[in-house]
CSV table of C-alpha atoms in Angstrom, one decimal:
chain,number,residue,atom,x,y,z
A,1,MET,CA,-0.2,-9.5,-27.3
A,2,SER,CA,-3.4,-10.9,-28.9
A,3,ASN,CA,-4.5,-9.8,-32.4
A,4,GLU,CA,-7.5,-8.0,-30.9
A,5,ALA,CA,-5.3,-6.1,-28.5
A,6,ILE,CA,-3.0,-5.1,-31.4
A,7,GLU,CA,-5.9,-3.8,-33.4
A,8,ASN,CA,-7.2,-1.7,-30.5
A,9,CYS,CA,-3.7,-0.5,-29.5
A,10,GLY,CA,-3.6,3.3,-29.0
A,11,HIS,CA,0.1,3.3,-28.3
A,12,HIS,CA,-0.3,4.6,-24.8
A,13,CYS,CA,2.3,2.3,-23.3
A,14,ASP,CA,2.4,4.0,-19.9
A,15,SER,CA,-1.2,2.8,-19.1
A,16,CYS,CA,-0.8,-0.6,-20.7
A,17,GLY,CA,0.1,-3.9,-19.1
A,18,GLU,CA,0.5,-5.8,-22.4
A,19,SER,CA,3.8,-7.1,-23.6
A,20,CYS,CA,4.5,-6.5,-27.3
A,21,ALA,CA,7.4,-6.0,-29.7
A,22,ALA,CA,6.8,-2.3,-30.1
A,23,ARG,CA,6.9,-1.8,-26.4
A,24,ASP,CA,10.0,-3.9,-25.9
A,25,ALA,CA,11.7,-2.1,-28.8
A,26,GLU,CA,11.0,1.3,-27.3
A,27,LYS,CA,12.2,0.3,-23.8
A,28,VAL,CA,10.3,3.3,-22.4
A,29,ASP,CA,11.3,4.4,-19.0
A,30,PHE,CA,8.2,5.6,-17.1
A,31,SER,CA,10.0,6.4,-13.9
A,32,VAL,CA,9.3,9.8,-12.3
A,33,PRO,CA,12.0,11.9,-10.8
A,34,MET,CA,11.8,12.3,-7.0
A,35,ASN,CA,11.3,15.7,-5.5
A,36,ALA,CA,14.7,17.5,-5.3
A,37,TYR,CA,14.4,18.0,-1.5
A,38,SER,CA,13.6,14.3,-0.8
A,39,LYS,CA,15.5,11.1,-0.3
A,40,VAL,CA,13.5,8.0,0.0
A,41,LYS,CA,15.5,4.8,0.6
A,42,TYR,CA,12.9,2.0,0.2
A,43,VAL,CA,9.4,2.1,-1.3
A,44,ILE,CA,7.1,-0.8,-0.4
A,45,ALA,CA,3.7,-1.2,-2.0
A,46,VAL,CA,0.8,-2.7,-0.1
A,47,MET,CA,-1.7,-4.2,-2.5
A,48,SER,CA,-4.7,-6.5,-2.6
A,49,GLY,CA,-6.6,-8.3,-5.3
A,50,LYS,CA,-9.9,-7.1,-4.1
A,51,GLY,CA,-11.4,-4.4,-1.8
A,52,GLY,CA,-12.5,-4.7,1.8
A,53,VAL,CA,-9.6,-6.8,3.1
A,54,GLY,CA,-8.1,-4.0,5.3
A,55,LYS,CA,-5.2,-3.0,3.1
A,56,SER,CA,-5.2,0.6,4.4
A,57,LEU,CA,-5.2,-0.7,8.0
A,58,VAL,CA,-2.2,-3.0,7.2
A,59,THR,CA,-0.4,-0.1,5.5
A,60,SER,CA,-0.9,2.1,8.5
A,61,ALA,CA,0.0,-0.6,11.0
A,62,LEU,CA,3.3,-1.3,9.2
A,63,ALA,CA,4.2,2.3,9.1
A,64,VAL,CA,3.4,2.7,12.9
A,65,GLN,CA,5.6,-0.4,13.7
A,66,MET,CA,8.6,0.8,11.7
A,67,ARG,CA,8.3,4.3,13.2
A,68,LYS,CA,8.3,2.7,16.7
A,69,LYS,CA,11.6,1.1,15.7
A,70,GLY,CA,13.1,4.5,15.1
A,71,TYR,CA,12.9,4.8,11.3
A,72,SER,CA,11.8,7.7,9.3
A,73,VAL,CA,8.6,6.6,7.7
A,74,ALA,CA,6.1,7.9,5.2
A,75,ILE,CA,2.8,6.8,3.6
A,76,LEU,CA,1.8,7.7,0.1
A,77,ASP,CA,-1.9,7.1,-0.2
A,78,ALA,CA,-2.4,6.0,-3.8
A,79,ASP,CA,-6.1,4.9,-3.2
A,80,ALA,CA,-7.3,8.2,-4.6
A,81,THR,CA,-11.0,7.4,-4.7
A,82,GLY,CA,-11.1,5.8,-1.3
A,83,PRO,CA,-8.5,7.6,0.8
A,84,SER,CA,-8.8,6.4,4.3
A,85,ILE,CA,-5.3,6.8,5.6
A,86,PRO,CA,-5.6,10.4,7.0
A,87,LYS,CA,-8.7,9.6,9.1
A,88,GLY,CA,-6.9,6.7,10.8
A,89,PHE,CA,-4.2,9.1,12.0
A,90,GLY,CA,-6.6,12.0,12.9
A,91,LEU,CA,-5.3,14.1,10.0
A,92,HIS,CA,-8.0,16.5,8.6
A,93,GLU,CA,-6.3,19.8,7.7
A,94,GLN,CA,-5.3,20.6,4.1
A,95,VAL,CA,-1.6,20.3,3.3
A,96,ILE,CA,0.2,23.5,2.2
A,97,ALA,CA,3.0,24.1,-0.2
A,98,ASP,CA,6.1,26.3,-0.4
A,99,GLU,CA,8.7,27.1,-3.0
A,100,ARG,CA,10.1,23.5,-2.7
A,101,GLY,CA,6.8,21.7,-3.3
A,102,ILE,CA,3.9,20.2,-1.3
A,103,LEU,CA,4.5,19.7,2.4
A,104,PRO,CA,3.1,16.3,3.6
A,105,ALA,CA,1.0,16.1,6.7
A,106,VAL,CA,2.8,14.7,9.8
A,107,THR,CA,1.2,12.4,12.4
A,108,LYS,CA,1.7,12.9,16.2
A,109,ASN,CA,4.6,10.4,16.1
A,110,GLY,CA,6.2,11.8,13.0
A,111,ILE,CA,4.9,9.7,10.1
A,112,LYS,CA,4.7,11.7,6.9
A,113,VAL,CA,1.4,11.3,4.9
A,114,ILE,CA,0.1,12.5,1.6
A,115,SER,CA,-3.4,11.7,0.3
A,116,VAL,CA,-6.0,13.2,-2.0
A,117,ASN,CA,-8.2,13.8,1.0
A,118,LEU,CA,-5.5,16.2,2.3
A,119,LEU,CA,-5.9,18.3,-0.9
A,120,LEU,CA,-9.7,18.7,-0.7
A,121,ASP,CA,-11.6,21.6,0.8
A,122,ASN,CA,-14.0,19.1,2.2
A,123,GLU,CA,-12.7,15.6,3.0
A,124,GLU,CA,-16.2,14.1,2.2
A,125,THR,CA,-16.1,15.4,-1.4
A,126,PRO,CA,-16.1,12.4,-3.8
A,127,VAL,CA,-13.1,12.1,-6.1
A,128,VAL,CA,-14.8,11.6,-9.5
A,129,TRP,CA,-11.7,11.5,-11.7
A,130,ARG,CA,-10.8,9.4,-14.7
A,131,GLY,CA,-7.8,7.0,-14.6
A,132,PRO,CA,-5.2,9.2,-16.3
A,133,VAL,CA,-6.0,12.1,-13.9
A,134,ILE,CA,-5.6,9.8,-10.8
A,135,ALA,CA,-2.4,8.3,-12.3
A,136,GLY,CA,-1.0,11.8,-12.8
A,137,THR,CA,-1.8,12.7,-9.2
A,138,ILE,CA,0.1,9.7,-7.9
A,139,LYS,CA,3.1,10.7,-9.9
A,140,GLN,CA,2.9,14.2,-8.5
A,141,PHE,CA,2.8,12.8,-5.0
A,142,TRP,CA,6.2,11.4,-5.7
A,143,SER,CA,7.7,14.3,-7.6
A,144,GLU,CA,6.2,17.3,-6.0
A,145,VAL,CA,5.9,16.4,-2.3
A,146,VAL,CA,8.8,17.4,-0.1
A,147,TRP,CA,9.4,14.1,1.7
A,148,GLY,CA,12.8,14.9,3.1
A,149,ASP,CA,14.8,11.9,4.4
A,150,VAL,CA,12.6,8.8,4.6
A,151,ASP,CA,13.8,5.3,5.4
A,152,TYR,CA,10.6,3.4,4.5
A,153,MET,CA,7.8,4.6,2.4
A,154,PHE,CA,4.6,2.5,2.3
A,155,VAL,CA,2.3,3.0,-0.7
A,156,ASP,CA,-1.3,2.2,0.0
A,157,MET,CA,-2.6,0.9,-3.3
A,158,PRO,CA,-6.2,0.8,-4.5
A,159,PRO,CA,-7.7,-2.7,-4.7
A,160,GLY,CA,-7.3,-4.7,-7.9
A,161,THR,CA,-4.7,-4.7,-10.7
A,162,GLY,CA,-5.8,-1.6,-12.6
A,163,ASP,CA,-4.3,1.7,-13.8
A,164,VAL,CA,-3.0,3.0,-10.5
A,165,PRO,CA,-1.1,-0.1,-9.4
A,166,LEU,CA,0.4,-0.1,-12.9
A,167,THR,CA,1.4,3.5,-12.6
A,168,VAL,CA,3.0,2.9,-9.1
A,169,PHE,CA,5.0,-0.1,-10.3
A,170,GLN,CA,6.2,1.7,-13.4
A,171,SER,CA,6.8,5.2,-12.0
A,172,LEU,CA,8.1,4.7,-8.5
A,173,PRO,CA,11.2,2.7,-7.4
A,174,VAL,CA,9.3,0.0,-5.6
A,175,VAL,CA,11.6,-2.6,-4.0
A,176,GLY,CA,8.8,-5.0,-3.2
A,177,THR,CA,5.1,-5.5,-2.5
A,178,ILE,CA,3.1,-7.0,0.4
A,179,ILE,CA,-0.2,-8.6,-0.6
A,180,VAL,CA,-3.1,-8.4,1.8
A,181,THR,CA,-5.7,-11.2,1.8
A,182,SER,CA,-8.7,-12.5,3.8
A,183,PRO,CA,-9.8,-16.1,4.5
A,184,GLN,CA,-12.4,-16.5,1.7
A,185,GLN,CA,-13.0,-19.2,-0.8
A,186,LEU,CA,-12.0,-17.0,-3.8
A,187,VAL,CA,-8.8,-15.9,-2.1
A,188,SER,CA,-6.5,-18.2,-4.1
A,189,MET,CA,-7.6,-16.8,-7.4
A,190,ILE,CA,-7.5,-13.2,-6.2
A,191,VAL,CA,-4.0,-13.7,-4.7
A,192,ALA,CA,-2.8,-15.2,-8.0
A,193,LYS,CA,-3.9,-12.1,-9.9
A,194,ALA,CA,-1.9,-9.9,-7.6
A,195,VAL,CA,1.1,-12.1,-7.6
A,196,ASN,CA,1.1,-12.4,-11.4
A,197,MET,CA,0.8,-8.7,-11.8
A,198,ALA,CA,3.8,-8.0,-9.6
A,199,GLU,CA,5.8,-10.7,-11.4
A,200,ALA,CA,4.8,-9.2,-14.8
A,201,MET,CA,6.1,-5.8,-13.6
A,202,GLU,CA,9.2,-7.4,-12.2
A,203,ILE,CA,8.4,-6.3,-8.6
A,204,PRO,CA,9.3,-8.8,-5.9
A,205,VAL,CA,6.5,-10.1,-3.7
A,206,LEU,CA,7.8,-9.9,-0.1
A,207,GLY,CA,5.0,-11.9,1.5
A,208,PHE,CA,1.4,-12.1,2.5
A,209,VAL,CA,-0.6,-10.6,5.3
A,210,GLU,CA,-4.0,-12.3,6.1
A,211,ASN,CA,-6.5,-10.0,7.7
A,212,TYR,CA,-9.7,-11.1,9.5
A,213,SER,CA,-7.9,-14.3,10.2
A,214,TYR,CA,-9.7,-15.1,13.4
A,215,ILE,CA,-11.5,-13.7,16.4
A,216,THR,CA,-10.5,-14.4,19.9
A,217,CYS,CA,-13.1,-15.6,22.3
A,218,PRO,CA,-13.2,-13.1,25.3
A,219,LYS,CA,-14.0,-15.9,27.7
A,220,CYS,CA,-11.8,-18.8,26.8
A,221,GLY,CA,-9.2,-17.2,24.4
A,222,GLU,CA,-10.0,-19.7,21.7
A,223,HIS,CA,-9.3,-18.5,18.1
A,224,MET,CA,-12.5,-18.8,16.0
A,225,SER,CA,-12.4,-18.6,12.2
A,226,VAL,CA,-15.6,-16.6,11.7
A,227,PHE,CA,-14.8,-15.8,8.0
A,228,GLY,CA,-13.9,-19.3,7.0
A,229,GLU,CA,-10.9,-21.5,7.4
A,230,SER,CA,-7.6,-20.0,6.4
A,231,HIS,CA,-5.7,-21.2,3.3
A,232,ILE,CA,-3.0,-18.6,3.3
A,233,ASP,CA,-0.3,-21.1,4.4
A,234,GLU,CA,-1.1,-23.3,1.4
A,235,ILE,CA,-1.1,-20.4,-0.9
A,236,ALA,CA,2.2,-19.0,0.5
A,237,ALA,CA,3.8,-22.5,0.1
A,238,LYS,CA,2.7,-22.6,-3.5
A,239,TYR,CA,4.6,-19.4,-4.3
A,240,MET,CA,7.4,-20.1,-1.8
A,241,LEU,CA,6.7,-16.9,0.0
A,242,PRO,CA,6.3,-16.1,3.7
A,243,VAL,CA,3.2,-15.3,5.6
A,244,LEU,CA,4.2,-12.1,7.4
A,245,ALA,CA,1.2,-11.9,9.7
A,246,LYS,CA,-2.3,-13.2,10.5
A,247,LEU,CA,-4.4,-10.4,11.9
A,248,PRO,CA,-7.5,-11.0,14.1
A,249,VAL,CA,-10.8,-9.2,14.1
A,250,ASP,CA,-10.2,-6.7,16.9
A,251,PRO,CA,-12.9,-4.1,17.7
A,252,ALA,CA,-10.3,-2.0,19.6
A,253,VAL,CA,-8.3,-1.6,16.3
A,254,ALA,CA,-11.5,-0.6,14.4
A,255,ARG,CA,-12.3,1.9,17.1
A,256,ALA,CA,-8.8,3.4,17.1
A,257,ALA,CA,-9.1,3.8,13.3
A,258,ASP,CA,-12.4,5.6,13.6
A,259,GLU,CA,-11.1,7.9,16.3
A,260,GLY,CA,-7.8,8.7,14.4
A,261,LYS,CA,-5.7,6.9,17.0
A,262,LEU,CA,-4.0,4.2,15.1
A,263,GLU,CA,-0.6,5.2,16.5
A,264,GLU,CA,-1.9,4.3,20.0
A,265,ILE,CA,-2.7,0.6,19.4
A,266,GLU,CA,-0.4,-2.2,20.6
A,267,ASN,CA,0.7,-3.6,17.3
A,268,PHE,CA,2.4,-6.8,18.3
A,269,TRP,CA,1.2,-8.7,15.2
A,270,PHE,CA,3.8,-6.8,13.1
A,271,GLU,CA,6.8,-7.1,15.3
A,272,LYS,CA,8.2,-10.0,13.3
A,273,THR,CA,7.2,-8.4,10.0
A,274,ALA,CA,9.2,-5.3,11.0
A,275,GLU,CA,12.2,-7.4,11.7
A,276,PHE,CA,11.7,-9.2,8.3
A,277,LEU,CA,11.6,-5.8,6.5
A,278,GLU,CA,14.7,-4.7,8.3
A,279,ASN,CA,16.6,-7.8,7.2
A,280,ILE,CA,15.3,-7.9,3.6
A,281,VAL,CA,15.8,-4.2,2.9
A,282,LYS,CA,18.6,-3.1,5.1
A,283,ILE,CA,19.0,0.6,5.9
């Protein structure tokens, strides 16, 4: 830790990513106990170094694919200020609670979902909360939601490497993270930030997903790189990690998300990714 950081230290280790002697000596455990009526086997975080790369879409598509394979699946929407997961599945009603805790919403095909939007009277109400409040809410999603038996839980992270990703990595038993990128010139630097954060938190990076990778010409079938040439293979080789999928720009997928019908799309891009997750974290 730098001298400046030491001078400004407020000793709030649970919201700090710095490494220091005091922190190491305390060996504070920030993990949050799971709801007593829940059993979640594997928690996988889906993160990105920047916004606008389709991270929530990737989270949803992964959940749909694993559900199609017969697993019990859940999504914890940790993007509190930009919660888009419920709309993609057509979920608009507020969740309710009983004596056991908060009951998650359930999609048509059985995916369990919790999101800040499912707590609001009006889903268009902005979430104007400070970081500690948002972090506390994410912890409550883990400890107070009645998840039941879940094989794979996907956590949709907010963009960047701020307070909420830190809270998720410290508080939940995350077994690995998937990093979502796009083909842009700054992607190498942005990916590096995400990878370095995961490594600092001792969370394995499972691989990369590149969104907006290409568009398919409707006449000839040629793949056109409308957002620039992809460098994801080079980046993956640098970190010795796999590219799990390259997703095209598909108007049908965007339309399905807008209409709350993400479970109806043919999700062949993630077939190999689902097999990869099965093999790397075996049920």
